[in-house]
One Martini backbone bead per residue (centre of mass of N, CA, C, O) as a GRO file, in nm:
protein
   85
    1MET     BB    1  11.499   9.649   0.028
    2THR     BB    2  11.729   9.879   0.147
    3ALA     BB    3  12.045  10.022   0.225
    4THR     BB    4  11.900  10.165   0.487
    5ASP     BB    5  11.796   9.901   0.606
    6PRO     BB    6  11.889   9.747   0.887
    7ARG     BB    7  11.854   9.458   0.778
    8ALA     BB    8  12.037   9.497   0.537
    9LEU     BB    9  12.283   9.581   0.691
   10ALA     BB   10  12.312   9.322   0.875
   11GLU     BB   11  12.343   9.125   0.638
   12ILE     BB   12  12.590   9.235   0.517
   13ALA     BB   13  12.769   9.231   0.761
   14GLU     BB   14  12.747   8.914   0.797
   15LYS     BB   15  12.890   8.859   0.520
   16VAL     BB   16  13.158   9.033   0.541
   17LEU     BB   17  13.196   8.972   0.850
   18ARG     BB   18  13.360   8.745   1.038
   19SER     BB   19  13.523   8.935   1.259
   20LEU     BB   20  13.512   9.098   1.591
   21ARG     BB   21  13.763   9.213   1.798
   22VAL     BB   22  13.843   9.265   2.164
   23GLY     BB   23  14.170   9.335   2.295
   24ALA     BB   24  14.494   9.203   2.358
   25ASP     BB   25  14.799   9.212   2.317
   26GLY     BB   26  15.117   9.096   2.411
   27SER     BB   27  15.149   9.405   2.571
   28GLY     BB   28  14.836   9.500   2.660
   29ARG     BB   29  14.708   9.620   2.434
   30ARG     BB   30  14.427   9.765   2.301
   31VAL     BB   31  14.225   9.592   2.046
   32VAL     BB   32  14.104   9.609   1.710
   33GLN     BB   33  13.962   9.335   1.521
   34LEU     BB   34  13.915   9.278   1.174
   35GLU     BB   35  13.754   9.037   0.965
   36ILE     BB   36  13.726   8.949   0.630
   37GLY     BB   37  13.464   8.734   0.460
   38ALA     BB   38  13.438   8.902   0.176
   39GLY     BB   39  13.566   8.931  -0.129
   40ALA     BB   40  13.858   9.052  -0.223
   41LEU     BB   41  13.928   9.061   0.121
   42ALA     BB   42  13.927   8.788   0.210
   43GLY     BB   43  14.100   8.733   0.515
   44ALA     BB   44  14.152   8.998   0.603
   45TRP     BB   45  14.299   9.253   0.833
   46ILE     BB   46  14.212   9.482   1.094
   47GLU     BB   47  14.418   9.684   1.330
   48LEU     BB   48  14.343   9.866   1.621
   49SER     BB   49  14.529  10.135   1.819
   50ARG     BB   50  14.577  10.334   2.083
   51GLU     BB   51  14.800  10.611   2.122
   52GLU     BB   52  14.940  10.870   2.229
   53ASP     BB   53  15.023  10.974   1.915
   54GLY     BB   54  14.803  10.770   1.803
   55VAL     BB   55  14.727  10.545   1.546
   56ARG     BB   56  14.731  10.203   1.516
   57LEU     BB   57  14.770  10.035   1.187
   58ARG     BB   58  14.687   9.704   1.070
   59MET     BB   59  14.743   9.535   0.755
   60ARG     BB   60  14.622   9.228   0.611
   61GLY     BB   61  14.623   8.973   0.432
   62ALA     BB   62  14.541   8.632   0.412
   63ALA     BB   63  14.877   8.568   0.410
   64GLY     BB   64  15.007   8.849   0.543
   65GLN     BB   65  15.002   9.052   0.323
   66GLU     BB   66  14.993   9.315   0.150
   67HIS     BB   67  14.727   9.510   0.039
   68PRO     BB   68  14.638   9.740  -0.182
   69GLU     BB   69  14.376   9.840  -0.048
   70LEU     BB   70  14.498   9.863   0.238
   71VAL     BB   71  14.705  10.071   0.161
   72ALA     BB   72  14.499  10.298   0.049
   73LEU     BB   73  14.338  10.325   0.316
   74GLU     BB   74  14.575  10.442   0.477
   75ALA     BB   75  14.645  10.682   0.295
   76ALA     BB   76  14.369  10.824   0.343
   77LEU     BB   77  14.383  10.849   0.661
   78ARG     BB   78  14.629  11.039   0.640
   79ALA     BB   79  14.507  11.255   0.454
   80ARG     BB   80  14.295  11.316   0.708
   81GLY     BB   81  14.492  11.346   0.971
   82ILE     BB   82  14.541  11.064   1.094
   83PRO     BB   83  14.729  10.951   1.328
   84MET     BB   84  15.003  10.729   1.239
   85LEU     BB   85  15.224  10.450   1.306
   0.00000   0.00000   0.00000
Protein backbone atom coordinates (compact mmCIF):
# COMPACT_ATOMS: atom_id res chain seq x y z
CA MET A 1 0.00 0.00 0.00
CA THR A 2 1.12 3.55 -0.73
CA ALA A 3 0.23 6.73 1.11
CA THR A 4 -2.19 7.63 -1.69
CA ASP A 5 -3.96 4.28 -1.58
CA PRO A 6 -7.52 4.93 -0.28
CA ARG A 7 -7.29 1.90 2.02
CA ALA A 8 -4.06 3.21 3.52
CA LEU A 9 -5.56 6.66 4.02
CA ALA A 10 -8.64 5.18 5.69
CA GLU A 11 -6.41 3.11 7.95
CA ILE A 12 -4.37 6.16 8.94
CA ALA A 13 -7.50 8.22 9.57
CA GLU A 14 -8.96 5.46 11.71
CA LYS A 15 -5.81 5.35 13.85
CA VAL A 16 -5.40 9.11 14.17
CA LEU A 17 -8.96 10.33 14.54
CA ARG A 18 -10.76 9.32 17.68
CA SER A 19 -13.96 11.12 16.78
CA LEU A 20 -15.46 13.66 14.44
CA ARG A 21 -18.71 15.23 15.58
CA VAL A 22 -21.01 17.71 13.94
CA GLY A 23 -23.52 19.30 16.26
CA ALA A 24 -24.39 22.46 18.11
CA ASP A 25 -22.80 24.19 21.05
CA GLY A 26 -24.71 25.59 24.03
CA SER A 27 -25.85 28.64 22.06
CA GLY A 28 -27.20 26.55 19.17
CA ARG A 29 -24.31 27.43 16.83
CA ARG A 30 -23.36 24.54 14.52
CA VAL A 31 -19.87 23.25 15.16
CA VAL A 32 -17.54 20.58 13.86
CA GLN A 33 -15.36 18.99 16.52
CA LEU A 34 -12.43 16.69 15.84
CA GLU A 35 -10.68 14.78 18.60
CA ILE A 36 -7.19 13.47 17.83
CA GLY A 37 -6.60 9.90 18.96
CA ALA A 38 -2.90 9.19 18.35
CA GLY A 39 0.53 10.75 18.26
CA ALA A 40 1.84 13.78 20.11
CA LEU A 41 -1.57 15.46 20.08
CA ALA A 42 -3.57 12.46 21.34
CA GLY A 43 -6.59 13.66 23.25
CA ALA A 44 -6.44 17.17 21.82
CA TRP A 45 -9.46 18.54 20.01
CA ILE A 46 -10.18 21.15 17.38
CA GLU A 47 -13.58 22.80 17.04
CA LEU A 48 -14.65 24.95 14.08
CA SER A 49 -17.77 27.04 13.65
CA ARG A 50 -18.67 29.53 10.96
CA GLU A 51 -19.62 33.01 12.13
CA GLU A 52 -20.91 36.00 10.16
CA ASP A 53 -17.51 37.66 10.20
CA GLY A 54 -15.18 34.67 10.06
CA VAL A 55 -14.42 31.25 11.42
CA ARG A 56 -14.20 30.52 15.12
CA LEU A 57 -11.44 28.03 15.84
CA ARG A 58 -10.97 26.56 19.31
CA MET A 59 -8.14 24.14 19.97
CA ARG A 60 -7.09 22.53 23.22
CA GLY A 61 -4.77 19.81 24.37
CA ALA A 62 -5.88 16.67 26.20
CA ALA A 63 -6.00 18.35 29.60
CA GLY A 64 -7.74 21.46 28.27
CA GLN A 65 -4.54 23.51 27.97
CA GLU A 66 -3.34 25.20 24.81
CA HIS A 67 -0.94 22.92 22.95
CA PRO A 68 2.05 24.51 21.11
CA GLU A 69 1.33 22.61 17.87
CA LEU A 70 -2.29 23.72 17.93
CA VAL A 71 -1.27 27.33 18.53
CA ALA A 72 1.10 27.06 15.54
CA LEU A 73 -1.74 25.67 13.40
CA GLU A 74 -3.96 28.59 14.32
CA ALA A 75 -1.17 31.05 13.45
CA ALA A 76 -0.64 29.35 10.07
CA LEU A 77 -4.35 29.59 9.25
CA ARG A 78 -4.38 33.28 10.18
CA ALA A 79 -1.29 33.86 8.02
CA ARG A 80 -3.16 32.40 5.05
CA GLY A 81 -5.81 35.07 5.47
CA ILE A 82 -8.53 32.88 6.96
CA PRO A 83 -10.63 35.23 9.11
CA MET A 84 -10.46 33.81 12.61
CA LEU A 85 -12.27 34.95 15.72
